[in-house]
Amino acid sequence: MAGDSRFYRIEMEELAHSFGLDFYPVEFEVVPPSFMTEVAVYGLPVRMPHWSFGVRYIHQLVQHKMGHSRIFEVVYPGNPGHAFLANSNSDMDNTLVCAHVLGHADFSKNNELFRRVHKQVGARIVDMAANHARRIERAIERHGQEQVELVLDAALSLEQHIDINQALSRARYSDLEQDGEDPLADTFARRFDTLPGAGDGEESEQEEQPSITTPPRPEQDLLWFIAQYAPDMEDWERDIFLAVRE
């Protein structure tokens, strides 16, 4: 990009490689602080409409104008990665930020979690966000702004409660899990039965039946669980929960 020489991008990349960093190419763009704030708050160029993003934007803008906070960069990991730097920062600031961004790029390329997410989403993340926005807008047209906002409020209040180890597209619990069977516990029980004296004592008159529980084990992925198993939810409400989860 034009102006790369102001923060010594090429020199920073050579220095990073000399220290053993291994990263995908990074495209840098120097933008106004107002644009940086928008990117930092909304996360992506296209997002589903919700009042909370506007509140976050105003909060961040006021914090910046009062000197209580300062956004140095926003980075999107990928191949290539994308980094936005503020044109209000000094060349020295942006040189330091460039080195910091290359550290981000090394981490995102070599981290197993980032690698798995990139395989599932890759360059489609903006398209996915745009698709979510269209789904929310269609729901607003059919069910009204107030009803959709109530569902979005509930879903966004739980947006941190996901399981990062699960795939984006996740199937419902299997019949084996629903029946409450635990292969590990069953293996332990068989081994215990072979111990001396394991069969001594009174036997229960009636063997207990395994109880069916949902979820069959502690569940971190609350947005997915509610979308899949909550009673009395309409399909469009479940769709919103899954969109927020993704």
PDB file of C-alpha atoms in Angstrom:
ATOM      1  CA  MET A   1       0.000   0.000   0.000  1.00  0.00           C
ATOM      2  CA  ALA A   2       1.080   3.606  -0.438  1.00  0.00           C
ATOM      3  CA  GLY A   3       2.806   4.930   2.631  1.00  0.00           C
ATOM      4  CA  ASP A   4       4.134   1.564   3.801  1.00  0.00           C
ATOM      5  CA  SER A   5       7.596   3.112   4.013  1.00  0.00           C
ATOM      6  CA  ARG A   6       6.385   5.483   6.741  1.00  0.00           C
ATOM      7  CA  PHE A   7       6.169   2.617   9.229  1.00  0.00           C
ATOM      8  CA  TYR A   8       8.920   0.457   7.697  1.00  0.00           C
ATOM      9  CA  ARG A   9       6.652  -2.484   6.828  1.00  0.00           C
ATOM     10  CA  ILE A  10       9.244  -4.302   4.705  1.00  0.00           C
ATOM     11  CA  GLU A  11      11.942  -3.852   7.336  1.00  0.00           C
ATOM     12  CA  MET A  12       9.573  -5.046  10.067  1.00  0.00           C
ATOM     13  CA  GLU A  13       8.682  -8.165   8.066  1.00  0.00           C
ATOM     14  CA  GLU A  14      12.354  -8.985   7.471  1.00  0.00           C
ATOM     15  CA  LEU A  15      13.101  -8.504  11.170  1.00  0.00           C
ATOM     16  CA  ALA A  16      10.145 -10.715  12.145  1.00  0.00           C
ATOM     17  CA  HIS A  17      11.337 -13.489   9.821  1.00  0.00           C
ATOM     18  CA  SER A  18      14.832 -13.222  11.301  1.00  0.00           C
ATOM     19  CA  PHE A  19      13.327 -13.966  14.732  1.00  0.00           C
ATOM     20  CA  GLY A  20      11.652 -17.089  13.357  1.00  0.00           C
ATOM     21  CA  LEU A  21       8.101 -15.771  12.953  1.00  0.00           C
ATOM     22  CA  ASP A  22       6.058 -17.528  10.263  1.00  0.00           C
ATOM     23  CA  PHE A  23       3.013 -15.608   9.077  1.00  0.00           C
ATOM     24  CA  TYR A  24       0.676 -15.121   6.135  1.00  0.00           C
ATOM     25  CA  PRO A  25       1.016 -11.850   4.190  1.00  0.00           C
ATOM     26  CA  VAL A  26      -0.664  -8.864   5.833  1.00  0.00           C
ATOM     27  CA  GLU A  27      -2.335  -6.048   3.891  1.00  0.00           C
ATOM     28  CA  PHE A  28      -2.054  -2.765   5.798  1.00  0.00           C
ATOM     29  CA  GLU A  29      -4.376   0.197   5.389  1.00  0.00           C
ATOM     30  CA  VAL A  30      -4.083   3.571   7.118  1.00  0.00           C
ATOM     31  CA  VAL A  31      -7.545   5.008   7.860  1.00  0.00           C
ATOM     32  CA  PRO A  32      -9.144   7.871   9.842  1.00  0.00           C
ATOM     33  CA  PRO A  33      -9.831   7.306  13.577  1.00  0.00           C
ATOM     34  CA  SER A  34     -13.614   7.390  13.006  1.00  0.00           C
ATOM     35  CA  PHE A  35     -13.340   4.455  10.603  1.00  0.00           C
ATOM     36  CA  MET A  36     -11.104   2.614  13.084  1.00  0.00           C
ATOM     37  CA  THR A  37     -13.791   3.044  15.738  1.00  0.00           C
ATOM     38  CA  GLU A  38     -16.480   1.659  13.428  1.00  0.00           C
ATOM     39  CA  VAL A  39     -14.365  -1.372  12.528  1.00  0.00           C
ATOM     40  CA  ALA A  40     -13.439  -1.999  16.176  1.00  0.00           C
ATOM     41  CA  VAL A  41     -17.054  -1.822  17.360  1.00  0.00           C
ATOM     42  CA  TYR A  42     -18.815  -3.659  14.537  1.00  0.00           C
ATOM     43  CA  GLY A  43     -15.995  -6.140  13.974  1.00  0.00           C
ATOM     44  CA  LEU A  44     -16.875  -6.609  10.292  1.00  0.00           C
ATOM     45  CA  PRO A  45     -17.871  -4.298   7.410  1.00  0.00           C
ATOM     46  CA  VAL A  46     -21.377  -5.834   7.447  1.00  0.00           C
ATOM     47  CA  ARG A  47     -23.196  -6.810  10.625  1.00  0.00           C
ATOM     48  CA  MET A  48     -26.730  -7.644  11.711  1.00  0.00           C
ATOM     49  CA  PRO A  49     -28.641  -4.517  12.826  1.00  0.00           C
ATOM     50  CA  HIS A  50     -28.886  -4.057  16.593  1.00  0.00           C
ATOM     51  CA  TRP A  51     -28.938  -1.030  18.888  1.00  0.00           C
ATOM     52  CA  SER A  52     -26.079  -2.362  21.041  1.00  0.00           C
ATOM     53  CA  PHE A  53     -23.553  -1.705  18.259  1.00  0.00           C
ATOM     54  CA  GLY A  54     -24.542   1.968  18.207  1.00  0.00           C
ATOM     55  CA  VAL A  55     -24.188   2.185  21.985  1.00  0.00           C
ATOM     56  CA  ARG A  56     -20.716   0.636  21.808  1.00  0.00           C
ATOM     57  CA  TYR A  57     -19.741   3.043  19.029  1.00  0.00           C
ATOM     58  CA  ILE A  58     -20.796   6.127  21.003  1.00  0.00           C
ATOM     59  CA  HIS A  59     -19.060   4.819  24.130  1.00  0.00           C
ATOM     60  CA  GLN A  60     -15.822   4.165  22.231  1.00  0.00           C
ATOM     61  CA  LEU A  61     -15.994   7.547  20.471  1.00  0.00           C
ATOM     62  CA  VAL A  62     -16.489   9.445  23.741  1.00  0.00           C
ATOM     63  CA  GLN A  63     -13.693   7.490  25.414  1.00  0.00           C
ATOM     64  CA  HIS A  64     -11.373   8.358  22.517  1.00  0.00           C
ATOM     65  CA  LYS A  65     -12.257  12.075  22.478  1.00  0.00           C
ATOM     66  CA  MET A  66     -11.755  12.318  26.253  1.00  0.00           C
ATOM     67  CA  GLY A  67      -8.365  10.638  25.974  1.00  0.00           C
ATOM     68  CA  HIS A  68      -9.401   7.614  28.045  1.00  0.00           C
ATOM     69  CA  SER A  69      -8.795   5.058  25.299  1.00  0.00           C
ATOM     70  CA  ARG A  70      -6.996   4.809  22.011  1.00  0.00           C
ATOM     71  CA  ILE A  71      -7.307   2.228  19.236  1.00  0.00           C
ATOM     72  CA  PHE A  72      -3.944   1.517  17.658  1.00  0.00           C
ATOM     73  CA  GLU A  73      -4.980  -1.180  15.196  1.00  0.00           C
ATOM     74  CA  VAL A  74      -7.700  -3.585  14.118  1.00  0.00           C
ATOM     75  CA  VAL A  75      -6.577  -6.922  12.670  1.00  0.00           C
ATOM     76  CA  TYR A  76      -8.518  -9.510  10.687  1.00  0.00           C
ATOM     77  CA  PRO A  77      -6.610 -12.816  10.651  1.00  0.00           C
ATOM     78  CA  GLY A  78      -6.560 -14.770   7.416  1.00  0.00           C
ATOM     79  CA  ASN A  79      -4.536 -15.429   4.293  1.00  0.00           C
ATOM     80  CA  PRO A  80      -3.848 -12.659   3.637  1.00  0.00           C
ATOM     81  CA  GLY A  81      -4.494 -10.883   6.916  1.00  0.00           C
ATOM     82  CA  HIS A  82      -5.887  -7.342   6.981  1.00  0.00           C
ATOM     83  CA  ALA A  83      -4.732  -4.642   9.381  1.00  0.00           C
ATOM     84  CA  PHE A  84      -6.074  -1.117   9.799  1.00  0.00           C
ATOM     85  CA  LEU A  85      -3.824   1.563  11.302  1.00  0.00           C
ATOM     86  CA  ALA A  86      -4.964   5.040  12.382  1.00  0.00           C
ATOM     87  CA  ASN A  87      -3.648   8.003  10.387  1.00  0.00           C
ATOM     88  CA  SER A  88      -3.740  10.065  13.583  1.00  0.00           C
ATOM     89  CA  ASN A  89      -0.948   7.944  15.067  1.00  0.00           C
ATOM     90  CA  SER A  90       2.654   8.978  14.597  1.00  0.00           C
ATOM     91  CA  ASP A  91       4.939   7.078  12.229  1.00  0.00           C
ATOM     92  CA  MET A  92       6.746   5.717  15.293  1.00  0.00           C
ATOM     93  CA  ASP A  93       3.432   4.488  16.747  1.00  0.00           C
ATOM     94  CA  ASN A  94       2.476   2.745  13.525  1.00  0.00           C
ATOM     95  CA  THR A  95       5.923   1.163  13.201  1.00  0.00           C
ATOM     96  CA  LEU A  96       5.450  -0.369  16.648  1.00  0.00           C
ATOM     97  CA  VAL A  97       1.906  -1.402  15.707  1.00  0.00           C
ATOM     98  CA  CYS A  98       3.193  -3.018  12.494  1.00  0.00           C
ATOM     99  CA  ALA A  99       5.520  -5.229  14.550  1.00  0.00           C
ATOM    100  CA  HIS A 100       2.621  -6.053  16.870  1.00  0.00           C
ATOM    101  CA  VAL A 101       0.384  -6.995  13.920  1.00  0.00           C
ATOM    102  CA  LEU A 102       3.017  -9.380  12.554  1.00  0.00           C
ATOM    103  CA  GLY A 103       2.958 -11.119  15.931  1.00  0.00           C
ATOM    104  CA  HIS A 104      -0.819 -11.480  15.503  1.00  0.00           C
ATOM    105  CA  ALA A 105      -0.266 -12.917  12.028  1.00  0.00           C
ATOM    106  CA  ASP A 106       2.252 -15.491  13.279  1.00  0.00           C
ATOM    107  CA  PHE A 107      -0.140 -16.588  16.023  1.00  0.00           C
ATOM    108  CA  SER A 108      -3.192 -16.886  13.763  1.00  0.00           C
ATOM    109  CA  LYS A 109      -1.280 -18.965  11.187  1.00  0.00           C
ATOM    110  CA  ASN A 110       0.182 -21.409  13.700  1.00  0.00           C
ATOM    111  CA  ASN A 111      -2.568 -21.627  16.319  1.00  0.00           C
ATOM    112  CA  GLU A 112      -4.633 -24.813  15.993  1.00  0.00           C
ATOM    113  CA  LEU A 113      -7.959 -23.146  16.838  1.00  0.00           C
ATOM    114  CA  PHE A 114      -7.474 -20.372  14.278  1.00  0.00           C
ATOM    115  CA  ARG A 115      -6.456 -22.994  11.726  1.00  0.00           C
ATOM    116  CA  ARG A 116      -9.661 -24.984  12.265  1.00  0.00           C
ATOM    117  CA  VAL A 117     -11.849 -21.886  12.070  1.00  0.00           C
ATOM    118  CA  HIS A 118     -10.094 -20.739   8.911  1.00  0.00           C
ATOM    119  CA  LYS A 119     -10.759 -24.130   7.291  1.00  0.00           C
ATOM    120  CA  GLN A 120     -14.473 -23.816   8.102  1.00  0.00           C
ATOM    121  CA  VAL A 121     -14.912 -20.163   7.161  1.00  0.00           C
ATOM    122  CA  GLY A 122     -11.827 -18.921   5.329  1.00  0.00           C
ATOM    123  CA  ALA A 123     -12.476 -15.899   3.144  1.00  0.00           C
ATOM    124  CA  ARG A 124     -16.252 -16.338   3.504  1.00  0.00           C
ATOM    125  CA  ILE A 125     -16.507 -14.591   6.871  1.00  0.00           C
ATOM    126  CA  VAL A 126     -17.731 -11.281   5.404  1.00  0.00           C
ATOM    127  CA  ASP A 127     -20.221 -13.105   3.151  1.00  0.00           C
ATOM    128  CA  MET A 128     -21.435 -15.056   6.180  1.00  0.00           C
ATOM    129  CA  ALA A 129     -21.934 -11.851   8.179  1.00  0.00           C
ATOM    130  CA  ALA A 130     -23.817 -10.289   5.256  1.00  0.00           C
ATOM    131  CA  ASN A 131     -26.052 -13.364   5.042  1.00  0.00           C
ATOM    132  CA  HIS A 132     -26.827 -13.090   8.766  1.00  0.00           C
ATOM    133  CA  ALA A 133     -27.717  -9.415   8.307  1.00  0.00           C
ATOM    134  CA  ARG A 134     -30.132 -10.275   5.475  1.00  0.00           C
ATOM    135  CA  ARG A 135     -31.759 -13.000   7.599  1.00  0.00           C
ATOM    136  CA  ILE A 136     -32.309 -10.545  10.451  1.00  0.00           C
ATOM    137  CA  GLU A 137     -33.724  -7.931   8.071  1.00  0.00           C
ATOM    138  CA  ARG A 138     -36.167 -10.486   6.612  1.00  0.00           C
ATOM    139  CA  ALA A 139     -37.238 -11.447  10.133  1.00  0.00           C
ATOM    140  CA  ILE A 140     -37.880  -7.763  10.918  1.00  0.00           C
ATOM    141  CA  GLU A 141     -40.036  -7.435   7.794  1.00  0.00           C
ATOM    142  CA  ARG A 142     -42.130 -10.474   8.773  1.00  0.00           C
ATOM    143  CA  HIS A 143     -42.324 -10.196  12.558  1.00  0.00           C
ATOM    144  CA  GLY A 144     -41.631  -6.551  13.338  1.00  0.00           C
ATOM    145  CA  GLN A 145     -38.697  -4.645  14.795  1.00  0.00           C
ATOM    146  CA  GLU A 146     -39.792  -5.019  18.424  1.00  0.00           C
ATOM    147  CA  GLN A 147     -40.189  -8.812  18.352  1.00  0.00           C
ATOM    148  CA  VAL A 148     -36.893  -9.377  16.555  1.00  0.00           C
ATOM    149  CA  GLU A 149     -35.040  -7.045  18.927  1.00  0.00           C
ATOM    150  CA  LEU A 150     -36.321  -8.988  21.933  1.00  0.00           C
ATOM    151  CA  VAL A 151     -34.888 -12.202  20.496  1.00  0.00           C
ATOM    152  CA  LEU A 152     -31.637 -10.501  19.487  1.00  0.00           C
ATOM    153  CA  ASP A 153     -31.307  -8.990  22.977  1.00  0.00           C
ATOM    154  CA  ALA A 154     -31.574 -12.456  24.499  1.00  0.00           C
ATOM    155  CA  ALA A 155     -29.160 -14.039  22.021  1.00  0.00           C
ATOM    156  CA  LEU A 156     -26.534 -11.284  22.260  1.00  0.00           C
ATOM    157  CA  SER A 157     -26.633 -11.429  26.057  1.00  0.00           C
ATOM    158  CA  LEU A 158     -25.341 -15.006  25.692  1.00  0.00           C
ATOM    159  CA  GLU A 159     -22.899 -14.426  22.817  1.00  0.00           C
ATOM    160  CA  GLN A 160     -19.904 -15.258  25.030  1.00  0.00           C
ATOM    161  CA  HIS A 161     -21.414 -18.630  25.972  1.00  0.00           C
ATOM    162  CA  ILE A 162     -20.202 -20.768  23.090  1.00  0.00           C
ATOM    163  CA  ASP A 163     -17.905 -23.769  22.849  1.00  0.00           C
ATOM    164  CA  ILE A 164     -14.949 -22.826  20.661  1.00  0.00           C
ATOM    165  CA  ASN A 165     -14.043 -26.496  20.289  1.00  0.00           C
ATOM    166  CA  GLN A 166     -17.278 -27.256  18.423  1.00  0.00           C
ATOM    167  CA  ALA A 167     -17.785 -26.903  14.676  1.00  0.00           C
ATOM    168  CA  LEU A 168     -19.841 -24.040  13.255  1.00  0.00           C
ATOM    169  CA  SER A 169     -22.343 -26.549  11.884  1.00  0.00           C
ATOM    170  CA  ARG A 170     -23.076 -28.856  14.795  1.00  0.00           C
ATOM    171  CA  ALA A 171     -25.454 -31.837  14.847  1.00  0.00           C
ATOM    172  CA  ARG A 172     -27.902 -32.581  17.654  1.00  0.00           C
ATOM    173  CA  TYR A 173     -27.011 -35.056  20.396  1.00  0.00           C
ATOM    174  CA  SER A 174     -26.869 -38.656  19.200  1.00  0.00           C
ATOM    175  CA  ASP A 175     -29.295 -41.321  20.452  1.00  0.00           C
ATOM    176  CA  LEU A 176     -26.472 -42.878  22.471  1.00  0.00           C
ATOM    177  CA  GLU A 177     -25.920 -39.628  24.352  1.00  0.00           C
ATOM    178  CA  GLN A 178     -29.639 -39.045  24.789  1.00  0.00           C
ATOM    179  CA  ASP A 179     -30.035 -42.467  26.418  1.00  0.00           C
ATOM    180  CA  GLY A 180     -27.608 -41.366  29.080  1.00  0.00           C
ATOM    181  CA  GLU A 181     -24.991 -44.006  28.220  1.00  0.00           C
ATOM    182  CA  ASP A 182     -21.409 -43.063  28.979  1.00  0.00           C
ATOM    183  CA  PRO A 183     -18.901 -45.397  27.251  1.00  0.00           C
ATOM    184  CA  LEU A 184     -16.175 -44.447  29.747  1.00  0.00           C
ATOM    185  CA  ALA A 185     -18.396 -45.091  32.762  1.00  0.00           C
ATOM    186  CA  ASP A 186     -19.592 -48.384  31.252  1.00  0.00           C
ATOM    187  CA  THR A 187     -15.989 -49.560  30.808  1.00  0.00           C
ATOM    188  CA  PHE A 188     -15.208 -48.707  34.430  1.00  0.00           C
ATOM    189  CA  ALA A 189     -18.300 -50.586  35.645  1.00  0.00           C
ATOM    190  CA  ARG A 190     -17.272 -53.752  33.791  1.00  0.00           C
ATOM    191  CA  ARG A 191     -13.801 -53.607  35.333  1.00  0.00           C
ATOM    192  CA  PHE A 192     -15.243 -53.028  38.817  1.00  0.00           C
ATOM    193  CA  ASP A 193     -17.479 -56.102  38.480  1.00  0.00           C
ATOM    194  CA  THR A 194     -14.383 -58.310  38.117  1.00  0.00           C
ATOM    195  CA  LEU A 195     -12.913 -57.232  41.480  1.00  0.00           C
ATOM    196  CA  PRO A 196     -13.095 -59.711  44.423  1.00  0.00           C
ATOM    197  CA  GLY A 197     -16.234 -59.138  46.468  1.00  0.00           C
ATOM    198  CA  ALA A 198     -17.841 -56.924  43.862  1.00  0.00           C
ATOM    199  CA  GLY A 199     -20.892 -59.210  43.753  1.00  0.00           C
ATOM    200  CA  ASP A 200     -21.319 -59.437  47.546  1.00  0.00           C
ATOM    201  CA  GLY A 201     -24.141 -57.713  49.364  1.00  0.00           C
ATOM    202  CA  GLU A 202     -27.813 -57.310  48.716  1.00  0.00           C
ATOM    203  CA  GLU A 203     -28.936 -56.885  45.165  1.00  0.00           C
ATOM    204  CA  SER A 204     -31.564 -54.303  44.417  1.00  0.00           C
ATOM    205  CA  GLU A 205     -34.991 -55.741  43.705  1.00  0.00           C
ATOM    206  CA  GLN A 206     -35.299 -53.814  40.492  1.00  0.00           C
ATOM    207  CA  GLU A 207     -32.473 -52.661  38.303  1.00  0.00           C
ATOM    208  CA  GLU A 208     -32.530 -48.927  37.807  1.00  0.00           C
ATOM    209  CA  GLN A 209     -33.290 -47.781  34.301  1.00  0.00           C
ATOM    210  CA  PRO A 210     -30.940 -45.206  32.803  1.00  0.00           C
ATOM    211  CA  SER A 211     -32.516 -41.774  32.922  1.00  0.00           C
ATOM    212  CA  ILE A 212     -32.773 -39.709  29.773  1.00  0.00           C
ATOM    213  CA  THR A 213     -31.368 -36.243  30.309  1.00  0.00           C
ATOM    214  CA  THR A 214     -30.903 -33.290  28.020  1.00  0.00           C
ATOM    215  CA  PRO A 215     -28.162 -32.256  27.845  1.00  0.00           C
ATOM    216  CA  PRO A 216     -26.486 -35.602  28.527  1.00  0.00           C
ATOM    217  CA  ARG A 217     -23.417 -33.781  29.864  1.00  0.00           C
ATOM    218  CA  PRO A 218     -22.544 -30.202  30.902  1.00  0.00           C
ATOM    219  CA  GLU A 219     -22.950 -27.957  27.869  1.00  0.00           C
ATOM    220  CA  GLN A 220     -20.950 -24.770  27.237  1.00  0.00           C
ATOM    221  CA  ASP A 221     -22.520 -24.001  23.883  1.00  0.00           C
ATOM    222  CA  LEU A 222     -25.644 -22.306  25.255  1.00  0.00           C
ATOM    223  CA  LEU A 223     -26.659 -20.497  22.062  1.00  0.00           C
ATOM    224  CA  TRP A 224     -26.593 -23.768  20.125  1.00  0.00           C
ATOM    225  CA  PHE A 225     -28.365 -25.688  22.911  1.00  0.00           C
ATOM    226  CA  ILE A 226     -31.195 -23.148  23.197  1.00  0.00           C
ATOM    227  CA  ALA A 227     -31.617 -23.005  19.415  1.00  0.00           C
ATOM    228  CA  GLN A 228     -31.810 -26.797  19.188  1.00  0.00           C
ATOM    229  CA  TYR A 229     -33.751 -27.782  22.306  1.00  0.00           C
ATOM    230  CA  ALA A 230     -35.643 -24.839  23.805  1.00  0.00           C
ATOM    231  CA  PRO A 231     -39.407 -25.526  23.735  1.00  0.00           C
ATOM    232  CA  ASP A 232     -41.922 -23.055  22.313  1.00  0.00           C
ATOM    233  CA  MET A 233     -39.446 -21.279  20.032  1.00  0.00           C
ATOM    234  CA  GLU A 234     -40.343 -20.521  16.444  1.00  0.00           C
ATOM    235  CA  ASP A 235     -37.974 -21.408  13.620  1.00  0.00           C
ATOM    236  CA  TRP A 236     -37.041 -17.773  12.936  1.00  0.00           C
ATOM    237  CA  GLU A 237     -36.118 -17.307  16.614  1.00  0.00           C
ATOM    238  CA  ARG A 238     -33.892 -20.386  16.541  1.00  0.00           C
ATOM    239  CA  ASP A 239     -32.321 -19.063  13.333  1.00  0.00           C
ATOM    240  CA  ILE A 240     -31.388 -15.801  15.078  1.00  0.00           C
ATOM    241  CA  PHE A 241     -29.713 -17.665  17.949  1.00  0.00           C
ATOM    242  CA  LEU A 242     -27.678 -19.717  15.467  1.00  0.00           C
ATOM    243  CA  ALA A 243     -26.747 -16.588  13.482  1.00  0.00           C
ATOM    244  CA  VAL A 244     -25.430 -14.897  16.634  1.00  0.00           C
ATOM    245  CA  ARG A 245     -23.522 -18.068  17.548  1.00  0.00           C
ATOM    246  CA  GLU A 246     -21.798 -18.188  14.156  1.00  0.00           C
TER     247      GLU A 246
END
